[in-house]
Backbone as JSON Lines, residues from 0, in Angstrom:
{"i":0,"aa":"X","n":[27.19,79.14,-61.61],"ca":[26.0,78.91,-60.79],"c":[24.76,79.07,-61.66]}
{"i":1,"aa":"X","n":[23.95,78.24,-61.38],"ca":[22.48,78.18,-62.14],"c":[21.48,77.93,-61.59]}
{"i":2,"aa":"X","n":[20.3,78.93,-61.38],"ca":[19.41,78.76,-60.98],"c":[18.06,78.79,-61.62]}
{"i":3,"aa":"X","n":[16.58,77.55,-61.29],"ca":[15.89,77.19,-62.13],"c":[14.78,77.83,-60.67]}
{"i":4,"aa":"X","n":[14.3,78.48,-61.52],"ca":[12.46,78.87,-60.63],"c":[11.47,78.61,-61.47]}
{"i":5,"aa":"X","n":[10.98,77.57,-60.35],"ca":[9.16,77.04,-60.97],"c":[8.48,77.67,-60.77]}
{"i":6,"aa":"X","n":[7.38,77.61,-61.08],"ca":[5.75,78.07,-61.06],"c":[4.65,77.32,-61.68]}
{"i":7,"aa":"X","n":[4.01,77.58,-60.96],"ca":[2.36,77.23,-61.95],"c":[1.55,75.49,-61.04]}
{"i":8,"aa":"X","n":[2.5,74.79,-59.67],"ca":[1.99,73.72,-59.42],"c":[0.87,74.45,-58.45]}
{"i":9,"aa":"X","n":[-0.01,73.41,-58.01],"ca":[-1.49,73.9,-57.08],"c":[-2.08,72.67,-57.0]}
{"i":10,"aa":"X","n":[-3.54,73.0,-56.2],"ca":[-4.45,71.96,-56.63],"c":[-5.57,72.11,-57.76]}
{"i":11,"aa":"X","n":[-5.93,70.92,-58.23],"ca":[-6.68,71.26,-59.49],"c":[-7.87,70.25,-59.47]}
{"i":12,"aa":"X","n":[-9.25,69.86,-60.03],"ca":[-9.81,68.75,-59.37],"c":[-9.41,68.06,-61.12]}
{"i":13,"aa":"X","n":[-9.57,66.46,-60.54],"ca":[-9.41,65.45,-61.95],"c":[-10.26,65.92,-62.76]}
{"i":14,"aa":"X","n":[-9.66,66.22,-64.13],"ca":[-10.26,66.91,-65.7],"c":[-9.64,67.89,-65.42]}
{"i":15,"aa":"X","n":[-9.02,68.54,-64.94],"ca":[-8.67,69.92,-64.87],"c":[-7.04,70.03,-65.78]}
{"i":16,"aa":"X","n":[-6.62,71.51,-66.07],"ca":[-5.45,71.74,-66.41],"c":[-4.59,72.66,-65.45]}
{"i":17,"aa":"X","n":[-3.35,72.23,-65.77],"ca":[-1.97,73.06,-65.41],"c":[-1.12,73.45,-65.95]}
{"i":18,"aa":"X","n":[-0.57,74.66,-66.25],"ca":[0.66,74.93,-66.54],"c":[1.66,75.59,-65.57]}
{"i":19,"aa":"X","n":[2.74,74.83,-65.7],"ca":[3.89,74.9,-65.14],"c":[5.1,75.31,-66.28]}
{"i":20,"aa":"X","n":[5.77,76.1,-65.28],"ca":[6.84,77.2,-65.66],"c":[8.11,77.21,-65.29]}
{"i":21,"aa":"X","n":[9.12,76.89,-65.93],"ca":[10.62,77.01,-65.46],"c":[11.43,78.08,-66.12]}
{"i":22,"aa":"X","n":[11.93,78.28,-64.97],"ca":[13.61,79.9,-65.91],"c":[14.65,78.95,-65.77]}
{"i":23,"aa":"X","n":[15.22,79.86,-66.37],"ca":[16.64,79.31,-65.65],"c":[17.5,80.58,-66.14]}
{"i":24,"aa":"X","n":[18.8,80.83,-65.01],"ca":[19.15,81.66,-64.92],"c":[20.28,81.58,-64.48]}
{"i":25,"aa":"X","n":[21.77,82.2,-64.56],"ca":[22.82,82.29,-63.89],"c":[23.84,81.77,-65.26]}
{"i":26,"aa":"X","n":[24.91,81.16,-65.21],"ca":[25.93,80.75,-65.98],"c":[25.25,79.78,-67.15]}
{"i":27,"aa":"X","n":[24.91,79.86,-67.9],"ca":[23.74,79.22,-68.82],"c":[24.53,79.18,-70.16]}
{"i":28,"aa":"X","n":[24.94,77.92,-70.91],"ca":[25.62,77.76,-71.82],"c":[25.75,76.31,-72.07]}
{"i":29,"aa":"X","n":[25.11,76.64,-73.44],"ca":[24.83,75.13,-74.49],"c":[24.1,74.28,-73.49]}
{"i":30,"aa":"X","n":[22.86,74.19,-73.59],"ca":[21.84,73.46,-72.9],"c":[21.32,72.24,-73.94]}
{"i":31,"aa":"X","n":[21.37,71.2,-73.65],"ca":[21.21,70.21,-74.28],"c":[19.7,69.66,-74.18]}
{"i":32,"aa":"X","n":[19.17,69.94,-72.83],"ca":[17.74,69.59,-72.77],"c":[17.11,70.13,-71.95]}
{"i":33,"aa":"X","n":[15.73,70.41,-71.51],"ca":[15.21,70.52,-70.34],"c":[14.36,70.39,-70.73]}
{"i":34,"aa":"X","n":[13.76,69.97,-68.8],"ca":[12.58,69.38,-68.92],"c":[12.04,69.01,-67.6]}
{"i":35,"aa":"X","n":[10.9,68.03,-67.33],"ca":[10.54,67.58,-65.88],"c":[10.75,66.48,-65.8]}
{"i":36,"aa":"X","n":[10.93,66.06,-64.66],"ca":[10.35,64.52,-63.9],"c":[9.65,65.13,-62.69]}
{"i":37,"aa":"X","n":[9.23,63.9,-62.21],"ca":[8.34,63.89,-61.05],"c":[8.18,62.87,-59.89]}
{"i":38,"aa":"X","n":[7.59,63.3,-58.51],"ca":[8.48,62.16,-58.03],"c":[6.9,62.31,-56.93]}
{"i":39,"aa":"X","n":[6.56,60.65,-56.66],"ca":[4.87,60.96,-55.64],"c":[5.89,60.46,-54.33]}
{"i":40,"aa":"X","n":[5.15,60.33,-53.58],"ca":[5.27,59.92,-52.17],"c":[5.56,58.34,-52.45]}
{"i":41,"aa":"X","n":[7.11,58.09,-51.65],"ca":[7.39,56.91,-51.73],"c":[7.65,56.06,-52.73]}
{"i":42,"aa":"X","n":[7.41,56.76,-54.2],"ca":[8.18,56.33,-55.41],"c":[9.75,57.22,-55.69]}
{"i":43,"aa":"X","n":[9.97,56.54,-56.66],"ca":[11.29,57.23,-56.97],"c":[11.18,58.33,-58.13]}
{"i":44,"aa":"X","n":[11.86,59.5,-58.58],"ca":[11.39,60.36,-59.49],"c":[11.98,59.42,-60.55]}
{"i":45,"aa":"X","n":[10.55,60.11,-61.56],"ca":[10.59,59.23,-62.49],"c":[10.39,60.59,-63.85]}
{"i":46,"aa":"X","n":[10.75,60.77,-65.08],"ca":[10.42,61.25,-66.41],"c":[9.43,61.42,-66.59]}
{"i":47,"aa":"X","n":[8.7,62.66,-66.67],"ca":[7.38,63.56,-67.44],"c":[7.93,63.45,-68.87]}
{"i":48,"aa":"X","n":[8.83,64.23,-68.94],"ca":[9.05,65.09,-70.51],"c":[10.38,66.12,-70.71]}
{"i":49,"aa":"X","n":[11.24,65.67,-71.79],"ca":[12.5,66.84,-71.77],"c":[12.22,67.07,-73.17]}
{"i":50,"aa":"X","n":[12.65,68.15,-73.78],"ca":[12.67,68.85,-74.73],"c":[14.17,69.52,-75.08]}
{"i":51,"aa":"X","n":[14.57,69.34,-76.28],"ca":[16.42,69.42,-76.73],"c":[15.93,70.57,-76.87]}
{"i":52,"aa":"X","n":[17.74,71.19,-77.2],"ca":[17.75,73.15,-77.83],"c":[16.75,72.65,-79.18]}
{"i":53,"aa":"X","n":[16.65,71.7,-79.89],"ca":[16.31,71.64,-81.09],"c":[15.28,71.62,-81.33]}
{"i":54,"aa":"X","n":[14.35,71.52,-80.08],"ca":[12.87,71.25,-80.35],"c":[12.13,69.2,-80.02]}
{"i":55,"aa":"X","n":[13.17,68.47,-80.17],"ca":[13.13,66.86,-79.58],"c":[12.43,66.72,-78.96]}
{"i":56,"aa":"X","n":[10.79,66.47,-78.77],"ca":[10.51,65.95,-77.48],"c":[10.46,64.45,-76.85]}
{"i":57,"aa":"X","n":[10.6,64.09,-75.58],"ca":[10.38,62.45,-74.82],"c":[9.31,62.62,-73.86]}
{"i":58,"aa":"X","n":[8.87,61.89,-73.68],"ca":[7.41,61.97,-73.2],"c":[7.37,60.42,-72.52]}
{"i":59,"aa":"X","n":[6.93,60.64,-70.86],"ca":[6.63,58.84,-70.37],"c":[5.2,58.62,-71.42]}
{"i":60,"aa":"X","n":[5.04,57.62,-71.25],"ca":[3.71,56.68,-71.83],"c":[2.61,57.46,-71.31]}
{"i":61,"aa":"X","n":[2.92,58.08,-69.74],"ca":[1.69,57.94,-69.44],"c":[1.09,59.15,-69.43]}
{"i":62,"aa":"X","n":[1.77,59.73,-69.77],"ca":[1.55,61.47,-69.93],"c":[0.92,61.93,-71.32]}
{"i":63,"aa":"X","n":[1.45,61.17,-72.16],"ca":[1.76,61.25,-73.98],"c":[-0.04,61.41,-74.41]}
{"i":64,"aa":"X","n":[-0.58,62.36,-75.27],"ca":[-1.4,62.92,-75.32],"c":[-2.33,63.54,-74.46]}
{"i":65,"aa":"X","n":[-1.61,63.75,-73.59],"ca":[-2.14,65.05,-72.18],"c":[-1.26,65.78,-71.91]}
{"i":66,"aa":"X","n":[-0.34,65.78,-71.75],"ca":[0.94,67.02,-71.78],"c":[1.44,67.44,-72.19]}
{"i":67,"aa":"X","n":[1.93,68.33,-72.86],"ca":[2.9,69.07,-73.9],"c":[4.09,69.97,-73.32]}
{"i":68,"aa":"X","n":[5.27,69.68,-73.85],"ca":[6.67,70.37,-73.34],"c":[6.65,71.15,-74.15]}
{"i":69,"aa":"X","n":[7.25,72.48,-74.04],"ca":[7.82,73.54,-74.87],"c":[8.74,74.18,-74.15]}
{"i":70,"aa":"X","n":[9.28,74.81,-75.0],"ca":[10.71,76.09,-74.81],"c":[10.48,77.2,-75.51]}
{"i":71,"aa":"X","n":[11.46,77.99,-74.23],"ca":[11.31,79.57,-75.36],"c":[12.92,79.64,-74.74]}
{"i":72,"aa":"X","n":[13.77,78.92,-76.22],"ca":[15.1,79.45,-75.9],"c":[15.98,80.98,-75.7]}
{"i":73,"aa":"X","n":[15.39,81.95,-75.89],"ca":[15.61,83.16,-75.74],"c":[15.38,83.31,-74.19]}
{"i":74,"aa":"X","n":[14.51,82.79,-73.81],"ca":[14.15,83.09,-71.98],"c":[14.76,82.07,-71.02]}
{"i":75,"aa":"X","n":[15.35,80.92,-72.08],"ca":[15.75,79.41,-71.04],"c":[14.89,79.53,-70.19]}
{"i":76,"aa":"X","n":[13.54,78.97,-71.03],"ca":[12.0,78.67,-70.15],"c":[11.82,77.56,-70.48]}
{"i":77,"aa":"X","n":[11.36,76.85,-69.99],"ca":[11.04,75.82,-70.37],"c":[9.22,75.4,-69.94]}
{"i":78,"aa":"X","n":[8.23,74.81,-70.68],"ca":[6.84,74.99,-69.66],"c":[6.19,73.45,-70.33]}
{"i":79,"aa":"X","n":[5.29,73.44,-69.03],"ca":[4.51,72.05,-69.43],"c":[3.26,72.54,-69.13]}
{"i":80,"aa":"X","n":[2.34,72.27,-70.19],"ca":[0.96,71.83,-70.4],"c":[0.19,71.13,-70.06]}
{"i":81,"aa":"X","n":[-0.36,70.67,-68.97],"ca":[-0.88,69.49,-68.37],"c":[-2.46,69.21,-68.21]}
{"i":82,"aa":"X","n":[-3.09,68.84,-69.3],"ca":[-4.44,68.75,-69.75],"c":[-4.94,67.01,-68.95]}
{"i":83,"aa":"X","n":[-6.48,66.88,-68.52],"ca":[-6.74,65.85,-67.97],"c":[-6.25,65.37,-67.28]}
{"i":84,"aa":"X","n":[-6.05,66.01,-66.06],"ca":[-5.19,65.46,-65.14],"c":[-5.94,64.53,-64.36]}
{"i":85,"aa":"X","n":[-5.11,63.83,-63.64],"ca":[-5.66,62.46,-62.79],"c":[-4.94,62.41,-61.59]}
{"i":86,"aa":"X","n":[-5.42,61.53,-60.57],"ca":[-5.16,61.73,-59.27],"c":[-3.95,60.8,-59.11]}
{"i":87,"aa":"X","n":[-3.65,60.16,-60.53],"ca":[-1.88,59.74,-60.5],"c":[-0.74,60.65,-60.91]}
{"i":88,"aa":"X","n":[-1.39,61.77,-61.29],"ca":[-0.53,62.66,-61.98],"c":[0.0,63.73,-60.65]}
{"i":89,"aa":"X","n":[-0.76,63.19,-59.37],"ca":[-0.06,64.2,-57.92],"c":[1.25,63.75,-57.5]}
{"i":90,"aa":"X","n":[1.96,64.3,-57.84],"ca":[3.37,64.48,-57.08],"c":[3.99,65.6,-57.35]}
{"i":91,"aa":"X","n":[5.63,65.9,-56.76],"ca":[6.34,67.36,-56.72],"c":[6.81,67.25,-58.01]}
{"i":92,"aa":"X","n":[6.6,68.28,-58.7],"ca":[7.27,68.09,-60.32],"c":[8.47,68.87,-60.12]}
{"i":93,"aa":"X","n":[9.84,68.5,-60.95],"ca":[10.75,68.97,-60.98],"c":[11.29,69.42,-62.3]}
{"i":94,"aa":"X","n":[11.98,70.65,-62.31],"ca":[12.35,70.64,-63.53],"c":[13.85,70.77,-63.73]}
{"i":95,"aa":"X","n":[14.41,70.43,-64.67],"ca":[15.64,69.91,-64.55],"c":[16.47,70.77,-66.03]}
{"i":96,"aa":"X","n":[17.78,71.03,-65.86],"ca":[18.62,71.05,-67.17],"c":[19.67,70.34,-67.4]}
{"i":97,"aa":"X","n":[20.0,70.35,-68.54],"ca":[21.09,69.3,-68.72],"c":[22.08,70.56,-69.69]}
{"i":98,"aa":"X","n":[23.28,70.6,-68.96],"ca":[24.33,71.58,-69.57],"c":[25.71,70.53,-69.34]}
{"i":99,"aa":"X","n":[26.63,70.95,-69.27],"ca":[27.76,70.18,-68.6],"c":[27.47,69.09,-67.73]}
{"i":100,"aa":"X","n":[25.98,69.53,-66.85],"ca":[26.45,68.87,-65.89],"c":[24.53,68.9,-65.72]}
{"i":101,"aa":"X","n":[23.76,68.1,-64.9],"ca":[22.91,68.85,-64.64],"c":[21.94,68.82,-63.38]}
{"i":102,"aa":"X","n":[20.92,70.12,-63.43],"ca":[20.63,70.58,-62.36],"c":[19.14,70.96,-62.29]}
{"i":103,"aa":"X","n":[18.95,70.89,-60.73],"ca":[17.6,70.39,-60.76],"c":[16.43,71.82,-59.85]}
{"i":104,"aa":"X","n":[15.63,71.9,-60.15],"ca":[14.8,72.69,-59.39],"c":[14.49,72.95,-58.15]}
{"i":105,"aa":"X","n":[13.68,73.08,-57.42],"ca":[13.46,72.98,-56.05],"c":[12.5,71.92,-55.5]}
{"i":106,"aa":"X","n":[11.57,71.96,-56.87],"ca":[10.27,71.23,-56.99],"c":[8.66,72.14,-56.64]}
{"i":107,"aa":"X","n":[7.76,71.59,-57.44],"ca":[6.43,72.52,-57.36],"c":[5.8,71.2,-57.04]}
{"i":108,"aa":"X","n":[4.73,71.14,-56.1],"ca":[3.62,70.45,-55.83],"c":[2.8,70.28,-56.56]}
{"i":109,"aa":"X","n":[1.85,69.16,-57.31],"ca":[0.6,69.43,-57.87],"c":[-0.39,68.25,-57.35]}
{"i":110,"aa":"X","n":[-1.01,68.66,-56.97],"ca":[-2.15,68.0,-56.28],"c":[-3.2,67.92,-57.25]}
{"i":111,"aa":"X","n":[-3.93,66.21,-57.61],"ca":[-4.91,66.5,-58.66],"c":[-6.13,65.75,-57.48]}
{"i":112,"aa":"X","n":[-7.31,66.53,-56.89],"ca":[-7.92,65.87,-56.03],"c":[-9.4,66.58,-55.93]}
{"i":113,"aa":"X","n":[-10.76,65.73,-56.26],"ca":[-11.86,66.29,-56.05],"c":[-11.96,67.45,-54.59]}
């Protein structure tokens, strides 16, 4: 069993920053990636950013010099950086691992709105 707790989504107004926070916790062995996607109202979730045990990062287009993924493999944390945000960047962010098999968060809200 594995469990992932977020933190850090809210509202923020456009220009603003966020950081968001994932654990993960429970049966945890050889983790291949983690990371987010995100999913707005009435789209389908789609790829923020995953980050390998090795340090690898992937990044959508549209994120790529405003967000930054990191890890702290000792904590199986995983966190995103989310600088200049925009009022396309509102949806539930999820964060996800990839082990055997993989598994997904609960989801955090982020609202980017004057």
């Amino acid at each position: 069993q594995v469990q992932l707790v977020e933190s850090g989504g809210g509202l923020v107004q456009p220009g603003g920053s966020l950081r968001l926070s994932c654990a993960a916790s429970g049966s945890i062995f050889s983790i291949y990636y983690m990371g987010w996607y995100r999913q707005a109202p009435g789209n389908q979730r789609d790829l923020v950013a995953v980050i390998t045990s090795g340090g690898m990062t992937t990044y959508a287009d549209s994120v790529k010099g405003r967000f930054t993924i990191s890890r702290d493999n000792a904590k199986n944390t995983v966190y995103l950086q989310m600088n200049s945000l925009n009022a396309e960047d509102t949806a539930v962010y999820y964060c996800t691992v990839r082990m055997t098999r993989t598994y997904w968060g609960q989801g955090t809200q982020v609202t980017v709105s004057s």
